[in-house]
Coordinates of C-alpha atoms and ligand atoms in Angstrom, one line a residue:
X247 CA 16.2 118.1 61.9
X248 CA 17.4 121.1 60.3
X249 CA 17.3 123.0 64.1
X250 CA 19.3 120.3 65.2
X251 CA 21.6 120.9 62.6
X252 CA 22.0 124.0 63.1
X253 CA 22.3 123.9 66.7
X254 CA 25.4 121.6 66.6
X255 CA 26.9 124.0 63.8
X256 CA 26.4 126.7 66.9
X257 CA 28.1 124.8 69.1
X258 CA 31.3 123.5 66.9
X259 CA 31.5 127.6 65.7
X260 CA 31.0 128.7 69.9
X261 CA 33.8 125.9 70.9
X262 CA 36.3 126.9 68.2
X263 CA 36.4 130.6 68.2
X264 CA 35.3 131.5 72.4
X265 CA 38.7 130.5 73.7
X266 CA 40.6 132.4 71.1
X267 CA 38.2 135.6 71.8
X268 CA 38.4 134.8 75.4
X269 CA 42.4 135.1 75.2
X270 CA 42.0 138.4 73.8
X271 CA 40.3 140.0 76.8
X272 CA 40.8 138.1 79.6
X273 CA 44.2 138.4 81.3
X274 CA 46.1 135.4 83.1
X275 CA 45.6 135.9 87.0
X276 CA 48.8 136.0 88.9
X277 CA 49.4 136.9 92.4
X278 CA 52.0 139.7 92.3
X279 CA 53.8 141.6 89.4
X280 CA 56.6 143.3 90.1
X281 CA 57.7 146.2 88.0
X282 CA 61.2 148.0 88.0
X283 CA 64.2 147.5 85.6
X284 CA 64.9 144.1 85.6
X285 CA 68.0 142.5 85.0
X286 CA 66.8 139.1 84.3
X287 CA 70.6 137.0 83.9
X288 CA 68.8 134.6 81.5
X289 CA 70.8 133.2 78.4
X290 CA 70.7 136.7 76.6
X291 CA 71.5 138.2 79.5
X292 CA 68.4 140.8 78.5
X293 CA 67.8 143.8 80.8
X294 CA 64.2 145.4 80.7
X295 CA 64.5 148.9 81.4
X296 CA 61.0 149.7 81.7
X297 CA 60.3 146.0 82.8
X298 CA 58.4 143.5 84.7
X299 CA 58.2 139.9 86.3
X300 CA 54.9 138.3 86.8
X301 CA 54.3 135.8 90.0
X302 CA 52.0 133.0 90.8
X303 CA 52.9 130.9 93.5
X304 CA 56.6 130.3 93.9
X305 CA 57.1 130.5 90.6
X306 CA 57.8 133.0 87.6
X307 CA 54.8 133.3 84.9
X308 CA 56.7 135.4 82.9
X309 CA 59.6 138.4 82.8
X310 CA 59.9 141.2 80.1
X311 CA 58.7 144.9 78.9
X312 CA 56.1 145.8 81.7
X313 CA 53.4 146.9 78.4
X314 CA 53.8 143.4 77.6
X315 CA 53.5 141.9 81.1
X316 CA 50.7 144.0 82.1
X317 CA 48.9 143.1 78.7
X318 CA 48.9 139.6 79.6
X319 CA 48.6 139.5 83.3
X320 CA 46.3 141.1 86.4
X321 CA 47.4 140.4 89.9
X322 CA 46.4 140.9 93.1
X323 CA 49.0 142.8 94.1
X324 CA 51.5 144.9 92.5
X325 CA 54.8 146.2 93.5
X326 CA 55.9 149.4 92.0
X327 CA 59.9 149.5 91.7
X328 CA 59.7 151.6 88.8
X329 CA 63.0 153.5 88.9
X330 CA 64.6 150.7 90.7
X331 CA 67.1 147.6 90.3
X332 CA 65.1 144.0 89.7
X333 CA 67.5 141.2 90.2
X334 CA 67.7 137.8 90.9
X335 CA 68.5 137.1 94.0
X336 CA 72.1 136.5 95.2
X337 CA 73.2 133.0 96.0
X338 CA 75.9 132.7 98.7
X339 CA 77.8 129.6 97.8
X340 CA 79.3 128.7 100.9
X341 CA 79.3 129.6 104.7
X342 CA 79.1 128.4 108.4
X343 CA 76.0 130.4 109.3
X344 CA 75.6 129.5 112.9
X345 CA 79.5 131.0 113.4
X346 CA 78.2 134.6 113.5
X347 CA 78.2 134.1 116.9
X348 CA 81.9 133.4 117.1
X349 CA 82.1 137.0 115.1
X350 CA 85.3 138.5 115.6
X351 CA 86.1 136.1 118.6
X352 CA 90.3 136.1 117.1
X353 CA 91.0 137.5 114.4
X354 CA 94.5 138.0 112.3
X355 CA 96.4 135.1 113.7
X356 CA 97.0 131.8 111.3
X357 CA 94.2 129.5 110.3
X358 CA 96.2 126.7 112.2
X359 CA 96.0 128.5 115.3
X360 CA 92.6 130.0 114.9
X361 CA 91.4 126.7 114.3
X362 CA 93.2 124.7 117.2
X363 CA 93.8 127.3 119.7
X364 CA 90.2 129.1 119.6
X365 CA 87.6 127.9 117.3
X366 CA 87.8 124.3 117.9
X367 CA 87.9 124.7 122.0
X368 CA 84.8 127.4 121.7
X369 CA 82.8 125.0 119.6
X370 CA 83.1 122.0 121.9
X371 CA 82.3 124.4 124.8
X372 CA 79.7 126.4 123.1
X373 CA 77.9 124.9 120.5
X374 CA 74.6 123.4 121.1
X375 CA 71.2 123.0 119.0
X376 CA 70.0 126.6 120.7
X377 CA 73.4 127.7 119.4
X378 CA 72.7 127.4 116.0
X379 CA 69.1 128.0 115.9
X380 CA 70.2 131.7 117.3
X381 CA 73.0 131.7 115.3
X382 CA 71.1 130.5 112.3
X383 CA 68.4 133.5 112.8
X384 CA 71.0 136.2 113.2
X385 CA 72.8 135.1 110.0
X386 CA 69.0 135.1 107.9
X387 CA 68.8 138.8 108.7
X388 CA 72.4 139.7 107.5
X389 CA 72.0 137.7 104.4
X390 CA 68.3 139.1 103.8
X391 CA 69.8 142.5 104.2
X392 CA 72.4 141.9 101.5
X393 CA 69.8 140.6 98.8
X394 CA 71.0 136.7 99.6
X395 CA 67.9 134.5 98.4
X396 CA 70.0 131.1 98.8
X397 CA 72.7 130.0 100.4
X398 CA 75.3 127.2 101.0
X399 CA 76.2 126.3 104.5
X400 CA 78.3 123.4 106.4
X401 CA 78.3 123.0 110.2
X402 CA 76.5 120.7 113.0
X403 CA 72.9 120.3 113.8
X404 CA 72.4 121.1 110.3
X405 CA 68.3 120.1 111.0
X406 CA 68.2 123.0 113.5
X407 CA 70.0 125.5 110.6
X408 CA 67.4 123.8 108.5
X409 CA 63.9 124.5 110.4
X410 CA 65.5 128.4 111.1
X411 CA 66.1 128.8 107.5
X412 CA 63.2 127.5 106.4
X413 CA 61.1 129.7 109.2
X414 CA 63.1 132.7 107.5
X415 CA 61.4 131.7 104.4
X416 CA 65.1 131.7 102.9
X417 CA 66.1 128.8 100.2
X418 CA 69.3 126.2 101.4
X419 CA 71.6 123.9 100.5
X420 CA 72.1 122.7 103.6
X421 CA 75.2 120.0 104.7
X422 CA 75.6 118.2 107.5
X423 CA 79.1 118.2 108.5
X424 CA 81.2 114.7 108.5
X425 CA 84.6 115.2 110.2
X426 CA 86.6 112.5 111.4
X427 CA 86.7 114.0 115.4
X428 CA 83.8 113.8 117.6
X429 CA 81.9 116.6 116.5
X430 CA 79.9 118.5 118.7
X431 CA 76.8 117.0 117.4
X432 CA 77.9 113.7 116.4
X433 CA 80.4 111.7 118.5
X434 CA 80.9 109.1 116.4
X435 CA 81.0 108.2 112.4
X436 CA 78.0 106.0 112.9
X437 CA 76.0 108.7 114.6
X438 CA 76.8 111.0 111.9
X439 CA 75.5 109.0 109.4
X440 CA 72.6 108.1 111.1
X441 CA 72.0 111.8 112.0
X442 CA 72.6 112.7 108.3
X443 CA 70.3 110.1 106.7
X444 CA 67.2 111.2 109.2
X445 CA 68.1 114.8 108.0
X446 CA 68.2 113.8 104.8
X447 CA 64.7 111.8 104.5
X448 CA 63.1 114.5 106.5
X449 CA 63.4 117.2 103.5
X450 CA 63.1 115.0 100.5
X451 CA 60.9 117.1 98.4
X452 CA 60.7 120.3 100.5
X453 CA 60.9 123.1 98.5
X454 CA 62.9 125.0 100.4
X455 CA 65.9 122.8 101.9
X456 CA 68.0 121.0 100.2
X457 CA 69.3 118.5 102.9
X458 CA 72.9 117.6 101.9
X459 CA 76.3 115.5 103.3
X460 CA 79.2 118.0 103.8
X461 CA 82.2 116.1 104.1
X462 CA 84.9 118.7 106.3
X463 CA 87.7 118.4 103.7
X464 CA 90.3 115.5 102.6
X465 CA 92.6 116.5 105.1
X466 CA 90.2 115.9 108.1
X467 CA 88.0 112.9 106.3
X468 CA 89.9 109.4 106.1
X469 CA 89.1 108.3 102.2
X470 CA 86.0 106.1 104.1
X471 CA 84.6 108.8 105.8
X472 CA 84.8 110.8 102.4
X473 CA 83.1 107.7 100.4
X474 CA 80.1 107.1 103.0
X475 CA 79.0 110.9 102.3
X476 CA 79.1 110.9 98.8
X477 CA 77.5 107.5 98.7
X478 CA 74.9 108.6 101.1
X479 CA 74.1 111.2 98.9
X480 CA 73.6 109.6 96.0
X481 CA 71.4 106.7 97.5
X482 CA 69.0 110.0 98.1
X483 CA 70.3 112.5 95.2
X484 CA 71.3 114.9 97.2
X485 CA 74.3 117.6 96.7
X486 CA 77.4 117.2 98.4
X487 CA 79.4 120.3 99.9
X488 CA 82.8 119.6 100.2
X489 CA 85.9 122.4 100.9
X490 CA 88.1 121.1 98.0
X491 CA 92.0 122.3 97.7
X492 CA 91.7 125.1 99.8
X493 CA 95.5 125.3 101.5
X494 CA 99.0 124.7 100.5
X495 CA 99.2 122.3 102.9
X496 CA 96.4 120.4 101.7
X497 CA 98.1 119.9 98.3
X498 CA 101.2 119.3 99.7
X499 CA 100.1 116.7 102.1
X500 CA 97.9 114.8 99.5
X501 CA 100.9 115.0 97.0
X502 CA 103.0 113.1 99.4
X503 CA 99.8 110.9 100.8
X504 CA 98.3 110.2 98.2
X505 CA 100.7 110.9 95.4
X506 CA 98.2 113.5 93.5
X507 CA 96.6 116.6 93.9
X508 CA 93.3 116.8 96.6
X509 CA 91.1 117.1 93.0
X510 CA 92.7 113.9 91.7
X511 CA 92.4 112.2 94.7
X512 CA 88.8 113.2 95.1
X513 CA 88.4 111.7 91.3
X514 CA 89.9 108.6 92.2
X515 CA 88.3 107.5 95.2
X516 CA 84.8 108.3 93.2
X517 CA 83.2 111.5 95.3
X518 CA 83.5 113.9 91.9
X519 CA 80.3 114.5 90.2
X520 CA 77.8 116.5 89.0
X521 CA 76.2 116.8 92.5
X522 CA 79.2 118.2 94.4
X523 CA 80.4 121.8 94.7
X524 CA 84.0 122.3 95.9
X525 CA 84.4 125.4 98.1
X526 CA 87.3 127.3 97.5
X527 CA 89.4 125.4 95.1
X528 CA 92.3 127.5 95.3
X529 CA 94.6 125.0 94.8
X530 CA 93.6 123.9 91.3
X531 CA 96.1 123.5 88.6
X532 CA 95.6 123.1 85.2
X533 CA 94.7 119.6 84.8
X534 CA 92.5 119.2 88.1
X535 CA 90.2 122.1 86.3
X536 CA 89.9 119.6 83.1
X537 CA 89.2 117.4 85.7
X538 CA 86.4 119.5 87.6
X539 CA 84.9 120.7 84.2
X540 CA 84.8 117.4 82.6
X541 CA 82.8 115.8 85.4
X542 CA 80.7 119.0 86.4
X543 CA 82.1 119.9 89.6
X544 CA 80.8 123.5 90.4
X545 CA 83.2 125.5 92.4
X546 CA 82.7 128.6 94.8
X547 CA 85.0 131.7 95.0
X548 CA 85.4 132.8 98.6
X549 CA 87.7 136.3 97.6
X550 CA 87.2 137.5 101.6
X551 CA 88.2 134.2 102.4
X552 CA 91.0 134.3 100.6
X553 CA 92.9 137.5 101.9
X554 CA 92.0 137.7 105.3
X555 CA 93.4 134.2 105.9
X556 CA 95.9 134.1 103.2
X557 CA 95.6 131.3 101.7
X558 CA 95.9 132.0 97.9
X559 CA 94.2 133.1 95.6
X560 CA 91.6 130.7 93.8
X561 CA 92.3 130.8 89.8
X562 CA 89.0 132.1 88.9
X563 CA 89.6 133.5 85.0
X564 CA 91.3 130.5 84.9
X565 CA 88.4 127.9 85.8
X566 CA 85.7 130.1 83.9
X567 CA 87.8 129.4 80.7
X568 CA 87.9 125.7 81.5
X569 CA 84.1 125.6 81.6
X570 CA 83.7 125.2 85.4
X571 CA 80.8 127.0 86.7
X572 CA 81.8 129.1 89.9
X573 CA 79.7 130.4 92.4
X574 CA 80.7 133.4 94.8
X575 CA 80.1 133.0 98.4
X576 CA 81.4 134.6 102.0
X577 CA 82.4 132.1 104.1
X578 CA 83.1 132.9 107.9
X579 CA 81.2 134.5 109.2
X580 CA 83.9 134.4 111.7
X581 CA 87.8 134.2 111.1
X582 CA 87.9 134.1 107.6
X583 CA 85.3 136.7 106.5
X584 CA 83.5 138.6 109.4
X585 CA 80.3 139.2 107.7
X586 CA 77.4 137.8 105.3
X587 CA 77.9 140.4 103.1
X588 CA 77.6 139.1 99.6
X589 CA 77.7 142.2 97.7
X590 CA 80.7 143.2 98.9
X591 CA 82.1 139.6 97.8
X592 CA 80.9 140.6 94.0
X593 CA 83.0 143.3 94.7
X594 CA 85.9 141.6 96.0
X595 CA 86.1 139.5 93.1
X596 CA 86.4 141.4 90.3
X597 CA 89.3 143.2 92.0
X598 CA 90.7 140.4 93.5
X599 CA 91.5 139.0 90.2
X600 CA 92.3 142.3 88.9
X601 CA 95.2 142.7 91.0
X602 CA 96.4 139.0 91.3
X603 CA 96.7 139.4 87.3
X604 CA 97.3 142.9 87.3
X605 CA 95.1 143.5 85.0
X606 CA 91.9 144.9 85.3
X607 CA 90.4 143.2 82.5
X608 CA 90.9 140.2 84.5
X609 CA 87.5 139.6 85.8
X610 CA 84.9 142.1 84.9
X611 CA 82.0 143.8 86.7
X612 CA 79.3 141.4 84.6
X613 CA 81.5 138.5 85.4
X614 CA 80.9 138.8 88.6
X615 CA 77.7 139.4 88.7
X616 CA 76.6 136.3 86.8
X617 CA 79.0 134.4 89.7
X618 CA 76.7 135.7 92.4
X619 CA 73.3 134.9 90.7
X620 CA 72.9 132.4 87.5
X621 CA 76.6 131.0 87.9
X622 CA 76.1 130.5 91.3
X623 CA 73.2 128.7 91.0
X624 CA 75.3 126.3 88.3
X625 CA 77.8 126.2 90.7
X626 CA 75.0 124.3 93.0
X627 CA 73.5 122.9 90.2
X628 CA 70.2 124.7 90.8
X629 CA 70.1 126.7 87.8
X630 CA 67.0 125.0 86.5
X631 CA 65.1 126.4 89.5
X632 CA 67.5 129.4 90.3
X633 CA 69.5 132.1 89.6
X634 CA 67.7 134.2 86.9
X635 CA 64.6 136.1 86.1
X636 CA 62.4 133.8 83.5
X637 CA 59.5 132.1 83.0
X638 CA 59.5 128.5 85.1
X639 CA 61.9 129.4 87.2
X640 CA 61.0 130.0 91.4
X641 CA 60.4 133.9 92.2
X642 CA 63.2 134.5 94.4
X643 CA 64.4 138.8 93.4
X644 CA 65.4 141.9 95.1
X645 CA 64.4 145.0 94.8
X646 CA 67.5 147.4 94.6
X647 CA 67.4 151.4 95.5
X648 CA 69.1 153.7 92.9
X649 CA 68.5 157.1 94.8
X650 CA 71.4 156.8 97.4
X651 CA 74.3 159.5 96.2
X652 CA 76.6 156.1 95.8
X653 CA 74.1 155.0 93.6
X654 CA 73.9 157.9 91.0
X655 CA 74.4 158.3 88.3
X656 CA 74.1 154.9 86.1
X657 CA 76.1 154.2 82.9
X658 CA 76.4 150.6 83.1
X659 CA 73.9 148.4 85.2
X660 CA 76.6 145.7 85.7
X661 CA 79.3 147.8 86.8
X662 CA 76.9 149.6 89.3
X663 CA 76.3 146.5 91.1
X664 CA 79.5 145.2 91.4
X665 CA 81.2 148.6 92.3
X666 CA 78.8 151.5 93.7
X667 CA 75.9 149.3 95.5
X668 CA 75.8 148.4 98.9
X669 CA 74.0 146.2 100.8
X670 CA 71.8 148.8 102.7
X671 CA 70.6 149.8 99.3
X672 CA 68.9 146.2 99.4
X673 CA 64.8 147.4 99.7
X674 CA 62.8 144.3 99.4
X675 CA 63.4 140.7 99.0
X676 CA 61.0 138.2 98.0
X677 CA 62.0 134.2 98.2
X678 CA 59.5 131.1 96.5
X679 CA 57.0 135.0 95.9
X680 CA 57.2 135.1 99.4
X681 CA 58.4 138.6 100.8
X682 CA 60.6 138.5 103.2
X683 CA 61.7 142.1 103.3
X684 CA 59.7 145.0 102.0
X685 CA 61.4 148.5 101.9
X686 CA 64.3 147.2 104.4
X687 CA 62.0 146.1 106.9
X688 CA 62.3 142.0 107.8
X689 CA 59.3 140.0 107.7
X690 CA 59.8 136.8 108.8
X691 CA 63.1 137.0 111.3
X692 CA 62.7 138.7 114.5
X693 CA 66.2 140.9 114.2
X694 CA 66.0 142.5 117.3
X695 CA 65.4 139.5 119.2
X696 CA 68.4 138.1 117.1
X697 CA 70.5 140.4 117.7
X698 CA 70.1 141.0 121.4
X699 CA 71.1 137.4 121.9
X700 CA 73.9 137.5 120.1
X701 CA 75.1 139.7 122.9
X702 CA 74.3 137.3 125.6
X703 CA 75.9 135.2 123.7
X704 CA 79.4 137.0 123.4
X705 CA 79.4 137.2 127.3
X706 CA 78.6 133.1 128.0
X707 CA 81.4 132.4 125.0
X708 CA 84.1 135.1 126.5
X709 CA 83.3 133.1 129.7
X710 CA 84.0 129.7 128.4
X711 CA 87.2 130.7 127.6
X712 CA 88.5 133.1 130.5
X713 CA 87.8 136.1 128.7
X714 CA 86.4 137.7 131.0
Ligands
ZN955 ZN1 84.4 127.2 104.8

């Protein structure tokens, strides 16, 4: 009796004191831990300058001091960027990837004519599903190469843009354009929607693609059109994409149209919400950004856009005073913006602003930073699963270089970023703990393959339009 006794007195001692000794020596396994100084963008915004973020899966275990992470963690693999930039990686809010191919095809004429005159024409004669699978692949090195983890697009065969992206291991918000012409995907509204429902079911739950509606624009979506893609969304709680008040004559039109401003129209008829970004929002006065902040519209900043086509300058000291969260992205690739490049966007920003206002307090260097990584996740309200360094959250970081001569010396981590860095200083990128470059080499996109075809391309498209 008594051994019994003592037996279970054993056992209740062994239960209640192995896993606390256990703890003590045995270190959580993770798959990859990488070290560097890490600027995480989380709600302190705290910078680790002898740091670390810990991996398992797609996901972050943990980021912080690299004593404390490698106290608490062994992994499989390690990667050394001690003496290097950890980030998050950049989210490009908005583009039109498969257009890389239509790179520089006119340049400095008006939107009106670029549109009418050569885009639209090219497009009908040009684009097909092989189009934008090449055009797709092209775009996923440049964006790679510039430390993009995620990004926004809107064009046609949006499934195609999907599969690409998803074979570049790169993370999308993906949105199948609705337009109110025949499109050269869909001819017709009811083949859109069909097309954009299939597209939709088919990456429910991937975690990758986000499958969304992108409605053009009100000035080239009747108020139905506008109403079946938000509606479609919902039914599957997807985002919707939308380029929201980005001419004059957008806002002039809809004030004589619809008697109030493209924001307020877009209120009324029932497509704001939390799910939809607005691209651009240029237009935005001060009552449309109550509007966009009260009902958790995010916005994106397009500053390349803005000057190379003119249109105005989007009110962005403005709109992050009003509580709207705003995004950075690139658009083009062609005609507005002739490259991917979002770094040079961060860039563009902060001056932008700084000489719209001139002032140079405007819009500063860690502004713009949080615009092109946790901001622009809220901006596609992602930040639960992107946009900074923390525990929970999915492993997408870049590695950046400091030993390039623009890159020395380093007083201020934010101002480096947004001012000295370049994209070419981007080493390694890893998306979902997936590297897809390491030490600028690509991984999972054939660029050389990518980018001869883009010059077959150029000759077939110079053709279709007596070019040549
Ligand atoms: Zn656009």
């Amino acid at each position: 009796m008594l051994t019994y006794r003592f037996l279970a007195l054993f056992l209740i001692v062994t239960l209640l004191y192995s896993p606390c000794s256990l703890a003590q020596t045995t270190k959580q396994p993770a798959d990859l831990i990488v070290t560097g100084m890490v600027v995480t963008m989380d709600a302190s915004r705290a910078i680790y300058d002898d740091g670390a973020v810990a991996i398992s899966g797609d996901t972050i275990l943990a980021a912080g001091p690299r004593t404390e992470i490698e106290s608490r963690y062994t992994a499989h693999e390690t990667l050394d960027a001690r003496g290097k930039l950890v980030l998050p990686g950049f989210i490009n809010g908005h583009t039109h990837v498969p257009m890389t191919l239509f790179r520089g095809l006119h340049d400095d004429v008006t939107l009106n004519d670029w549109l009418y005159k050569y885009i639209f024409p090219a497009e009908a004669k040009n684009v097909t599903e092989e189009f934008v699978r090449w055009g797709t692949r092209l775009a996923a090195t440049e964006q790679i190469r510039s430390g993009v983890t995620t990004f926004a697009d809107m064009y046609y065969f949006e499934d195609a843009v999907a599969e690409e992206t998803k074979k570049a291991g790169m993370r999308g918000i993906l949105g199948e354009t609705f337009i109110d012409f025949p499109a050269p995907d869909n001819k017709t509204n009811a083949a859109m929607l069909a097309y954009t429902e299939k597209f939709l079911q088919k990456w429910q739950g991937d975690p990758l693609i986000h499958a969304a509606p992108a409605p053009h624009s009100i000035y080239t979506c009747s108020q139905k059109t506008l109403q079946d893609a938000a509606a479609l969304a919902r039914k599957y709680h997807a985002p919707i994409l939308i380029h929201l008040a980005e001419m004059k004559k957008e806002w002039d039109d809809s004030l004589k149209n619809n008697g109030m401003s493209p924001t307020q129209y877009l209120d009324k008829i029932g497509v704001l919400g939390p799910d939809l970004t607005g691209n651009h929002c240029i237009f935005v006065d001060e009552a449309d950004r109550k509007t966009l902040a009260e009902k958790h519209v995010g916005c994106t900043h397009n500053p390349s856009s803005n000057m190379m086509i003119a249109s105005g300058v989007s009110p962005v000291p403005e709109m992050r005073a009003a509580g709207i969260a705003v995004g950075l992205g690139t658009d083009g690739p062609a005609g507005s913006n002739n490259d991917l490049d979002l770094m040079e966007e961060i860039d563009l920003a902060a001056k932008l602003a700084k000489i719209t206002k001139m002032s140079p307090l405007a819009l500063n260097a860690k502004a713009v930073v949080e615009m092109a990584t946790i901001d622009g996740a809220r901006a596609l309200h992602m930040e639960k699963e992107i946009g900074s360094l923390e525990k929970g959250k999915k492993a997408d970081l870049i590695v950046i270089s400091l030993d390039a001569p623009n890159a020395v010396p380093m007083y201020d981590v934010y101002a480096q970023v947004a001012y000295s860095l370049k994209a070419s200083d981007v080493e390694t990128v890893i998306i979902g703990g997936r590297t897809v470059m390491k030490e600028h080499k690509l991984l999972t996109v054939d660029e050389a393959a990518a980018v001869a075809k883009a010059r077959e391309y150029k000759k077939s498209i110079a053709a279709s339009l007596g070019m040549e």
